[in-house]
Amino acid sequence: MIAIEYIRNNFEKVELGLKSKGCKENLSEILLIDKKYREELSVVNDLRAKRNKVSDQISELKKNKQDAADKISSMRAVGEQIKEIETSLSEKKDILDSLILNLPNIPHETVPRGATENDNKVIEEWGDVIQKNFKLKTHLDLGSNLNLFDFERSAKISGSGFPLYTGKGALLERSLINFMLEFQTLKNHYVEIIPPYIVKSNSVLTTGNLPKFSEDMYHSELDDLWLIPTAEVPLTSIHSNEILKESDLPKKYVAYSPCFRREAGSYGKDTKGFQRLHQFNKVELVQLVKPKDSYDALEKLTSDAEKVLKCLNLKYRKIELCTGDLSFSASKCYDLEIWSPSEEKWLEVSSCSNFEEFQSRRGNIRYRRDSDNKVGFVHTLNGSGLATPRLLIALLETYQNKDGSISIPEPLQEYTKLKVID
């Protein structure tokens, strides 16, 4: 959430930043409502002060057994006036809050300017394509031949977009999750969390999923609870409405969770196999840090996700997203894309973002500085320690053999107790 004070004092900067993200909200209208709100607030505060002063006078008159009827009558009128203004203030506050909650975060000054993903910047490319002397099978063919997953039966159970892992496919999925969790806890010193997978509205509002993206999530109206679109939601909300000590920062959390997304705007996009799902598994990284440390933390967090891909020897590239391709909440973001050898295209597998204080303002996550004892908002960061469906695509296609079997990368062998799936 962008602070209204920041919009007032940095109007042109905020307006340009929002336009670079494709946002067409009228900032002038927001400031006009804010101005009227503050004017009415000033009036009502003066009236309250007047009422308090006259109330003291009335008490004094009554104490001295003097007539206070005129003052009591005038205060009734003042009370009605205060009530009317308070109703108007409440209405304006609701409108103002709604407008501000629908404003995306503004991009950091270092983010490349651009309108679409075509304007994203390739930072680096790592790894080589493993050459094969045979025609490559797709992950769908490999999974079907080796009985790793069954999309026909999963569609019978839940509809399309809900995978059913079977046998060694389930083992490989579970092993991949365990490998990534141990990698991030033991090597990169994240604290593992098992969070709730169903959350209150305040939690998804904190991360920026509400109110703008309600149609992309699964909602239980009876309980007013939401299935999480990613573990970022509960992890970020762990410290909502708290004031942390400066010495407590950074907070580094990692969690596995199933993720649920309706993908309301995905019709017509590639939905074969693991390409686009309504339910998928992901290992998520979240950090809460001091503001001055957040951009160094973004580089380190991105590196933490990259190390997994390097350890598995998977070809990938690191992309810096342009302003027009940034997510609603992000100030800066790197995408990690892995290479699909069979389909010969890049697949996004991780997004690593700095949200600055955008989420912490929405969730009221603060810290107390040691130097002056003042309270400020933390900066929040998020990076998927990788979404497993597309990671599986790259693994299966990269490590397939001529006889149709799959070699297990060495780092996963201790988790699967297998060297080959055949």
Short mmCIF file of C-alpha atoms in Angstrom, two decimals:
data_model
loop_
_atom_site.label_atom_id
_atom_site.label_comp_id
_atom_site.label_asym_id
_atom_site.label_seq_id
_atom_site.Cartn_x
_atom_site.Cartn_y
_atom_site.Cartn_z
CA MET A 1 0.00 0.00 0.00
CA ILE A 2 1.31 3.44 -0.92
CA ALA A 3 1.00 5.89 1.96
CA ILE A 4 -1.30 8.82 1.17
CA GLU A 5 1.33 11.16 2.64
CA TYR A 6 3.85 9.81 0.12
CA ILE A 7 1.40 10.46 -2.74
CA ARG A 8 0.85 14.02 -1.53
CA ASN A 9 4.57 14.77 -1.29
CA ASN A 10 5.71 12.87 -4.40
CA PHE A 11 2.80 13.24 -6.80
CA GLU A 12 4.73 13.29 -10.09
CA LYS A 13 7.01 10.40 -9.09
CA VAL A 14 4.07 8.22 -8.03
CA GLU A 15 2.05 9.15 -11.13
CA LEU A 16 4.93 8.28 -13.49
CA GLY A 17 5.65 5.06 -11.61
CA LEU A 18 2.02 3.93 -11.79
CA LYS A 19 1.75 4.80 -15.48
CA SER A 20 4.88 2.76 -16.20
CA LYS A 21 3.01 -0.24 -14.73
CA GLY A 22 0.00 0.43 -16.91
CA CYS A 23 -2.10 1.76 -14.04
CA LYS A 24 -4.72 4.31 -15.12
CA GLU A 25 -6.08 5.30 -11.70
CA ASN A 26 -6.69 9.04 -11.30
CA LEU A 27 -4.33 10.24 -8.56
CA SER A 28 -5.80 13.75 -8.67
CA GLU A 29 -9.21 12.31 -7.68
CA ILE A 30 -7.59 10.49 -4.76
CA LEU A 31 -5.89 13.68 -3.55
CA LEU A 32 -9.14 15.65 -3.93
CA ILE A 33 -11.00 13.17 -1.70
CA ASP A 34 -8.05 13.22 0.72
CA LYS A 35 -8.16 17.03 0.84
CA LYS A 36 -11.90 17.07 1.56
CA TYR A 37 -11.40 14.37 4.19
CA ARG A 38 -8.71 16.37 5.98
CA GLU A 39 -10.78 19.57 5.82
CA GLU A 40 -13.78 17.84 7.38
CA LEU A 41 -11.53 16.18 9.95
CA SER A 42 -10.19 19.60 10.95
CA VAL A 43 -13.74 20.96 11.29
CA VAL A 44 -14.95 18.03 13.38
CA ASN A 45 -11.90 18.21 15.64
CA ASP A 46 -12.60 21.92 16.26
CA LEU A 47 -16.23 21.08 17.04
CA ARG A 48 -15.18 18.31 19.43
CA ALA A 49 -12.83 20.71 21.20
CA LYS A 50 -15.62 23.29 21.42
CA ARG A 51 -18.02 20.65 22.80
CA ASN A 52 -15.51 19.58 25.43
CA LYS A 53 -14.91 23.18 26.47
CA VAL A 54 -18.60 24.00 26.71
CA SER A 55 -19.29 20.72 28.54
CA ASP A 56 -16.83 21.84 31.19
CA GLN A 57 -18.68 25.18 31.38
CA ILE A 58 -22.02 23.40 31.72
CA SER A 59 -20.65 21.28 34.54
CA GLU A 60 -19.43 24.41 36.29
CA LEU A 61 -22.81 26.15 35.88
CA LYS A 62 -24.67 23.15 37.26
CA LYS A 63 -22.21 22.93 40.14
CA ASN A 64 -23.03 26.54 40.99
CA LYS A 65 -26.77 25.88 40.45
CA GLN A 66 -26.93 28.29 37.50
CA ASP A 67 -29.03 27.97 34.32
CA ALA A 68 -27.23 25.99 31.58
CA ALA A 69 -30.22 25.41 29.27
CA ASP A 70 -28.96 27.61 26.40
CA LYS A 71 -25.52 25.97 26.36
CA ILE A 72 -27.05 22.50 26.56
CA SER A 73 -29.32 23.32 23.62
CA SER A 74 -26.46 24.69 21.54
CA MET A 75 -24.35 21.60 22.31
CA ARG A 76 -27.15 19.35 21.08
CA ALA A 77 -26.91 21.16 17.73
CA VAL A 78 -23.14 20.82 17.77
CA GLY A 79 -23.49 17.10 18.56
CA GLU A 80 -25.78 16.63 15.55
CA GLN A 81 -23.29 18.50 13.37
CA ILE A 82 -20.45 16.31 14.61
CA LYS A 83 -22.50 13.18 13.90
CA GLU A 84 -23.20 14.29 10.31
CA ILE A 85 -19.55 15.09 9.65
CA GLU A 86 -18.41 11.79 11.20
CA THR A 87 -20.74 9.92 8.82
CA SER A 88 -19.29 11.86 5.88
CA LEU A 89 -15.75 11.18 7.12
CA SER A 90 -16.43 7.46 7.38
CA GLU A 91 -17.76 7.36 3.81
CA LYS A 92 -14.78 9.30 2.44
CA LYS A 93 -12.34 7.10 4.38
CA ASP A 94 -13.88 3.94 2.91
CA ILE A 95 -13.64 5.37 -0.62
CA LEU A 96 -10.07 6.57 -0.05
CA ASP A 97 -8.95 3.23 1.40
CA SER A 98 -10.53 1.33 -1.49
CA LEU A 99 -8.84 3.53 -4.10
CA ILE A 100 -5.42 3.28 -2.43
CA LEU A 101 -5.68 -0.50 -1.94
CA ASN A 102 -6.20 -0.83 -5.70
CA LEU A 103 -3.03 1.11 -6.52
CA PRO A 104 -0.07 -1.12 -7.42
CA ASN A 105 3.37 -0.58 -5.94
CA ILE A 106 5.62 1.82 -7.85
CA PRO A 107 8.74 0.40 -9.55
CA HIS A 108 12.21 0.99 -8.16
CA GLU A 109 14.24 3.52 -10.15
CA THR A 110 16.60 0.78 -11.42
CA VAL A 111 13.81 -1.27 -13.06
CA PRO A 112 13.98 -1.23 -16.89
CA ARG A 113 11.18 0.78 -18.50
CA GLY A 114 8.92 -1.19 -20.81
CA ALA A 115 5.34 -2.21 -21.52
CA THR A 116 5.39 -5.99 -21.99
CA GLU A 117 7.50 -9.10 -21.32
CA ASN A 118 9.28 -8.37 -24.61
CA ASP A 119 10.97 -5.46 -22.82
CA ASN A 120 12.36 -7.62 -20.01
CA LYS A 121 16.12 -7.74 -19.67
CA VAL A 122 18.13 -10.98 -19.74
CA ILE A 123 20.73 -10.66 -16.97
CA GLU A 124 22.50 -13.97 -17.43
CA GLU A 125 22.14 -17.47 -18.83
CA TRP A 126 23.61 -20.50 -17.05
CA GLY A 127 24.25 -24.08 -18.11
CA ASP A 128 24.36 -26.00 -21.37
CA VAL A 129 21.79 -28.01 -23.23
CA ILE A 130 22.62 -31.68 -22.69
CA GLN A 131 23.01 -33.09 -26.18
CA LYS A 132 21.05 -36.25 -27.02
CA ASN A 133 21.46 -38.54 -30.05
CA PHE A 134 17.78 -39.46 -30.09
CA LYS A 135 14.43 -37.70 -30.46
CA LEU A 136 13.32 -36.23 -27.16
CA LYS A 137 9.98 -37.13 -25.61
CA THR A 138 7.82 -34.53 -23.86
CA HIS A 139 7.17 -34.71 -20.13
CA LEU A 140 3.64 -35.89 -20.96
CA ASP A 141 4.92 -38.87 -22.95
CA LEU A 142 7.55 -39.69 -20.33
CA GLY A 143 5.06 -39.47 -17.49
CA SER A 144 2.56 -41.65 -19.30
CA ASN A 145 5.11 -44.28 -20.32
CA LEU A 146 6.61 -44.54 -16.83
CA ASN A 147 3.29 -44.19 -14.94
CA LEU A 148 4.48 -41.05 -13.11
CA PHE A 149 1.20 -39.13 -13.26
CA ASP A 150 -2.32 -39.57 -14.56
CA PHE A 151 -4.10 -36.48 -15.89
CA GLU A 152 -7.12 -38.39 -17.18
CA ARG A 153 -8.02 -39.76 -13.77
CA SER A 154 -7.23 -36.48 -12.00
CA ALA A 155 -9.67 -34.75 -14.37
CA LYS A 156 -12.28 -37.35 -13.38
CA ILE A 157 -11.71 -36.52 -9.71
CA SER A 158 -11.37 -32.72 -9.81
CA GLY A 159 -11.44 -31.43 -13.38
CA SER A 160 -8.54 -30.16 -15.47
CA GLY A 161 -5.58 -28.47 -13.83
CA PHE A 162 -5.35 -30.77 -10.79
CA PRO A 163 -2.49 -33.28 -11.18
CA LEU A 164 -2.46 -36.83 -9.86
CA TYR A 165 1.05 -38.12 -9.14
CA THR A 166 1.44 -41.90 -9.04
CA GLY A 167 4.13 -44.32 -7.90
CA LYS A 168 7.63 -43.09 -8.65
CA GLY A 169 6.18 -39.81 -9.90
CA ALA A 170 4.81 -39.14 -6.41
CA LEU A 171 8.17 -40.21 -4.97
CA LEU A 172 10.06 -37.84 -7.27
CA GLU A 173 7.75 -34.94 -6.40
CA ARG A 174 8.08 -35.55 -2.66
CA SER A 175 11.86 -35.98 -2.95
CA LEU A 176 12.20 -32.74 -4.87
CA ILE A 177 10.29 -30.86 -2.16
CA ASN A 178 12.36 -32.39 0.64
CA PHE A 179 15.59 -31.69 -1.22
CA MET A 180 14.71 -28.00 -1.64
CA LEU A 181 13.58 -27.58 1.97
CA GLU A 182 16.80 -29.08 3.32
CA PHE A 183 18.88 -27.12 0.82
CA GLN A 184 17.43 -23.80 2.01
CA THR A 185 17.44 -24.62 5.73
CA LEU A 186 20.89 -26.22 5.95
CA LYS A 187 22.83 -24.23 3.33
CA ASN A 188 21.06 -20.86 3.31
CA HIS A 189 19.80 -20.81 6.93
CA TYR A 190 16.09 -20.27 6.39
CA VAL A 191 13.69 -21.29 9.17
CA GLU A 192 11.27 -23.95 7.97
CA ILE A 193 7.57 -23.27 8.50
CA ILE A 194 4.50 -25.44 7.93
CA PRO A 195 1.83 -22.75 7.51
CA PRO A 196 -1.97 -22.95 7.31
CA TYR A 197 -3.17 -23.44 3.74
CA ILE A 198 -6.46 -21.62 4.32
CA VAL A 199 -6.27 -18.01 5.50
CA LYS A 200 -8.35 -14.99 6.50
CA SER A 201 -9.02 -12.08 4.15
CA ASN A 202 -6.54 -9.86 6.02
CA SER A 203 -3.70 -12.21 5.08
CA VAL A 204 -4.36 -12.10 1.34
CA LEU A 205 -4.96 -8.36 1.56
CA THR A 206 -1.51 -7.98 3.14
CA THR A 207 0.29 -9.53 0.17
CA GLY A 208 -1.77 -7.61 -2.39
CA ASN A 209 -3.94 -10.47 -3.65
CA LEU A 210 -7.03 -8.68 -2.35
CA PRO A 211 -9.04 -6.80 -3.31
CA LYS A 212 -7.84 -6.69 -6.92
CA PHE A 213 -7.31 -10.40 -7.65
CA SER A 214 -10.17 -12.07 -5.81
CA GLU A 215 -11.32 -13.86 -8.97
CA ASP A 216 -7.99 -15.68 -9.23
CA MET A 217 -8.41 -17.38 -5.84
CA TYR A 218 -10.64 -20.04 -4.32
CA HIS A 219 -12.91 -18.64 -1.61
CA SER A 220 -15.12 -20.28 1.01
CA GLU A 221 -17.93 -17.76 1.40
CA LEU A 222 -19.45 -19.58 4.38
CA ASP A 223 -16.29 -19.11 6.47
CA ASP A 224 -14.83 -16.13 4.56
CA LEU A 225 -11.54 -18.02 4.18
CA TRP A 226 -9.25 -18.31 1.17
CA LEU A 227 -7.13 -21.20 -0.17
CA ILE A 228 -3.63 -19.81 -0.46
CA PRO A 229 -2.30 -18.97 -3.97
CA THR A 230 1.23 -19.37 -2.56
CA ALA A 231 2.92 -19.83 0.84
CA GLU A 232 4.02 -16.19 0.54
CA VAL A 233 0.60 -15.26 1.95
CA PRO A 234 0.80 -16.99 5.36
CA LEU A 235 4.58 -16.51 5.68
CA THR A 236 4.36 -12.74 5.16
CA SER A 237 1.45 -12.51 7.60
CA ILE A 238 3.22 -14.30 10.47
CA HIS A 239 4.24 -10.93 11.96
CA SER A 240 1.23 -8.81 10.94
CA ASN A 241 0.30 -6.19 13.55
CA GLU A 242 3.61 -6.73 15.34
CA ILE A 243 6.59 -4.51 16.17
CA LEU A 244 9.81 -6.50 15.85
CA LYS A 245 13.14 -5.64 17.39
CA GLU A 246 15.81 -4.47 14.97
CA SER A 247 18.00 -7.29 16.27
CA ASP A 248 15.29 -9.78 15.18
CA LEU A 249 15.87 -8.87 11.52
CA PRO A 250 16.26 -10.36 9.03
CA LYS A 251 13.55 -12.98 9.31
CA LYS A 252 14.11 -15.73 6.74
CA TYR A 253 11.36 -18.31 6.24
CA VAL A 254 10.95 -21.25 3.88
CA ALA A 255 7.82 -23.34 3.46
CA TYR A 256 6.42 -26.01 1.20
CA SER A 257 2.75 -25.69 0.36
CA PRO A 258 0.21 -26.69 -2.22
CA CYS A 259 -0.88 -23.58 -4.13
CA PHE A 260 -4.39 -22.98 -5.44
CA ARG A 261 -5.16 -20.61 -8.32
CA ARG A 262 -8.29 -20.35 -10.40
CA GLU A 263 -6.29 -18.77 -13.26
CA ALA A 264 -9.37 -16.79 -14.27
CA GLY A 265 -7.58 -15.06 -17.14
CA SER A 266 -5.74 -18.07 -18.55
CA TYR A 267 -8.28 -19.27 -21.11
CA GLY A 268 -6.61 -20.06 -24.41
CA LYS A 269 -3.13 -20.34 -22.90
CA ASP A 270 -1.07 -23.54 -22.95
CA THR A 271 -2.67 -25.84 -20.40
CA LYS A 272 -1.15 -29.19 -21.35
CA GLY A 273 0.31 -31.31 -18.57
CA PHE A 274 2.17 -29.27 -15.99
CA GLN A 275 2.20 -26.04 -17.99
CA ARG A 276 -0.67 -24.33 -16.16
CA LEU A 277 -2.39 -25.76 -13.11
CA HIS A 278 -5.05 -24.85 -10.56
CA GLN A 279 -3.17 -26.79 -7.87
CA PHE A 280 0.58 -27.19 -7.70
CA ASN A 281 3.36 -27.58 -5.14
CA LYS A 282 5.95 -24.92 -4.41
CA VAL A 283 8.72 -24.23 -1.93
CA GLU A 284 8.61 -20.55 -1.02
CA LEU A 285 11.20 -18.17 0.43
CA VAL A 286 10.14 -15.05 2.34
CA GLN A 287 12.31 -12.46 4.08
CA LEU A 288 11.53 -9.51 6.36
CA VAL A 289 14.47 -7.09 6.46
CA LYS A 290 15.54 -3.57 7.38
CA PRO A 291 14.79 -1.12 4.55
CA LYS A 292 18.45 -0.27 3.93
CA ASP A 293 19.24 -3.95 3.41
CA SER A 294 16.39 -4.95 1.11
CA TYR A 295 18.07 -4.65 -2.31
CA ASP A 296 21.14 -6.56 -1.18
CA ALA A 297 18.72 -9.12 0.26
CA LEU A 298 16.95 -9.38 -3.12
CA GLU A 299 20.21 -10.31 -4.85
CA LYS A 300 20.97 -12.90 -2.15
CA LEU A 301 17.46 -14.36 -2.14
CA THR A 302 17.56 -14.73 -5.94
CA SER A 303 20.93 -16.43 -5.63
CA ASP A 304 19.45 -18.83 -3.05
CA ALA A 305 16.86 -19.95 -5.62
CA GLU A 306 19.44 -20.14 -8.43
CA LYS A 307 21.67 -22.45 -6.40
CA VAL A 308 19.00 -25.14 -6.51
CA LEU A 309 18.96 -25.05 -10.32
CA LYS A 310 22.74 -25.14 -10.46
CA CYS A 311 22.86 -28.05 -8.05
CA LEU A 312 20.48 -29.97 -10.32
CA ASN A 313 22.50 -28.89 -13.38
CA LEU A 314 19.47 -27.43 -15.16
CA LYS A 315 19.92 -24.79 -17.83
CA TYR A 316 18.25 -21.52 -16.81
CA ARG A 317 18.31 -17.79 -17.33
CA LYS A 318 17.76 -14.84 -15.02
CA ILE A 319 15.41 -12.10 -16.25
CA GLU A 320 14.91 -8.62 -14.82
CA LEU A 321 11.28 -7.67 -15.35
CA CYS A 322 10.45 -4.31 -16.91
CA THR A 323 7.98 -1.90 -15.33
CA GLY A 324 5.04 -3.09 -17.41
CA ASP A 325 5.59 -6.75 -16.51
CA LEU A 326 6.04 -6.30 -12.75
CA SER A 327 3.48 -7.86 -10.45
CA PHE A 328 0.97 -5.68 -8.61
CA SER A 329 2.95 -5.63 -5.35
CA ALA A 330 6.57 -5.70 -6.57
CA SER A 331 9.01 -2.81 -6.74
CA LYS A 332 11.61 -4.97 -8.49
CA CYS A 333 11.60 -8.58 -9.63
CA TYR A 334 13.84 -11.22 -11.17
CA ASP A 335 12.31 -14.23 -12.91
CA LEU A 336 14.19 -17.49 -13.23
CA GLU A 337 13.30 -19.45 -16.36
CA ILE A 338 14.38 -23.03 -17.05
CA TRP A 339 14.88 -24.59 -20.44
CA SER A 340 12.45 -27.22 -21.70
CA PRO A 341 14.59 -29.37 -24.06
CA SER A 342 11.67 -31.14 -25.70
CA GLU A 343 9.53 -28.07 -26.38
CA GLU A 344 12.60 -25.86 -26.85
CA LYS A 345 11.28 -22.92 -24.84
CA TRP A 346 11.84 -21.15 -21.54
CA LEU A 347 9.49 -21.81 -18.62
CA GLU A 348 9.18 -19.44 -15.66
CA VAL A 349 9.91 -21.40 -12.49
CA SER A 350 10.58 -18.68 -9.89
CA SER A 351 9.89 -14.99 -9.25
CA CYS A 352 12.07 -13.16 -6.71
CA SER A 353 10.66 -9.80 -5.67
CA ASN A 354 11.30 -6.87 -3.36
CA PHE A 355 8.02 -5.31 -2.23
CA GLU A 356 9.72 -2.64 -0.08
CA GLU A 357 7.10 -1.49 2.49
CA PHE A 358 4.09 -2.08 0.23
CA GLN A 359 3.04 -5.30 1.98
CA SER A 360 4.20 -4.36 5.47
CA ARG A 361 1.98 -1.24 5.41
CA ARG A 362 -1.02 -3.36 4.45
CA GLY A 363 -0.21 -5.90 7.19
CA ASN A 364 1.16 -3.38 9.72
CA ILE A 365 4.50 -5.19 10.09
CA ARG A 366 6.99 -2.89 11.81
CA TYR A 367 10.29 -2.85 13.67
CA ARG A 368 11.83 -0.59 16.32
CA ARG A 369 15.19 0.95 15.44
CA ASP A 370 17.97 0.61 18.00
CA SER A 371 19.48 4.01 17.17
CA ASP A 372 16.51 6.26 18.03
CA ASN A 373 13.81 3.84 19.30
CA LYS A 374 11.51 4.96 16.47
CA VAL A 375 9.20 2.54 14.68
CA GLY A 376 9.23 1.97 10.92
CA PHE A 377 7.93 -0.55 8.40
CA VAL A 378 10.03 -3.55 7.42
CA HIS A 379 10.68 -4.41 3.77
CA THR A 380 9.35 -7.77 2.59
CA LEU A 381 10.81 -10.04 -0.08
CA ASN A 382 9.60 -13.23 -1.69
CA GLY A 383 11.14 -15.80 -4.00
CA SER A 384 9.79 -19.18 -4.89
CA GLY A 385 12.37 -21.76 -4.06
CA LEU A 386 10.80 -23.15 -7.16
CA ALA A 387 7.46 -24.34 -8.41
CA THR A 388 7.76 -28.10 -8.79
CA PRO A 389 5.58 -28.73 -11.91
CA ARG A 390 7.81 -26.85 -14.34
CA LEU A 391 10.88 -28.03 -12.47
CA LEU A 392 9.69 -31.57 -13.14
CA ILE A 393 9.25 -30.78 -16.82
CA ALA A 394 12.89 -29.71 -17.07
CA LEU A 395 14.13 -32.64 -14.97
CA LEU A 396 12.26 -35.31 -16.93
CA GLU A 397 13.17 -33.90 -20.32
CA THR A 398 16.79 -33.11 -19.46
CA TYR A 399 17.59 -36.45 -17.84
CA GLN A 400 15.69 -38.77 -20.19
CA ASN A 401 17.54 -41.68 -21.76
CA LYS A 402 17.28 -43.29 -25.17
CA ASP A 403 15.48 -46.33 -23.72
CA GLY A 404 12.76 -44.06 -22.24
CA SER A 405 14.04 -44.21 -18.66
CA ILE A 406 14.91 -41.19 -16.50
CA SER A 407 18.25 -40.77 -14.74
CA ILE A 408 17.94 -39.26 -11.27
CA PRO A 409 20.32 -36.31 -10.69
CA GLU A 410 22.81 -37.17 -7.97
CA PRO A 411 21.51 -34.59 -5.41
CA LEU A 412 18.08 -36.29 -5.53
CA GLN A 413 19.31 -39.87 -5.30
CA GLU A 414 19.56 -39.86 -1.51
CA TYR A 415 15.92 -38.74 -1.32
CA THR A 416 14.54 -41.16 -3.94
CA LYS A 417 16.93 -44.06 -3.19
CA LEU A 418 16.93 -44.50 -6.98
CA LYS A 419 19.41 -43.83 -9.76
CA VAL A 420 17.01 -44.49 -12.60
CA ILE A 421 13.24 -44.50 -13.10
CA ASP A 422 12.29 -47.10 -15.71
#
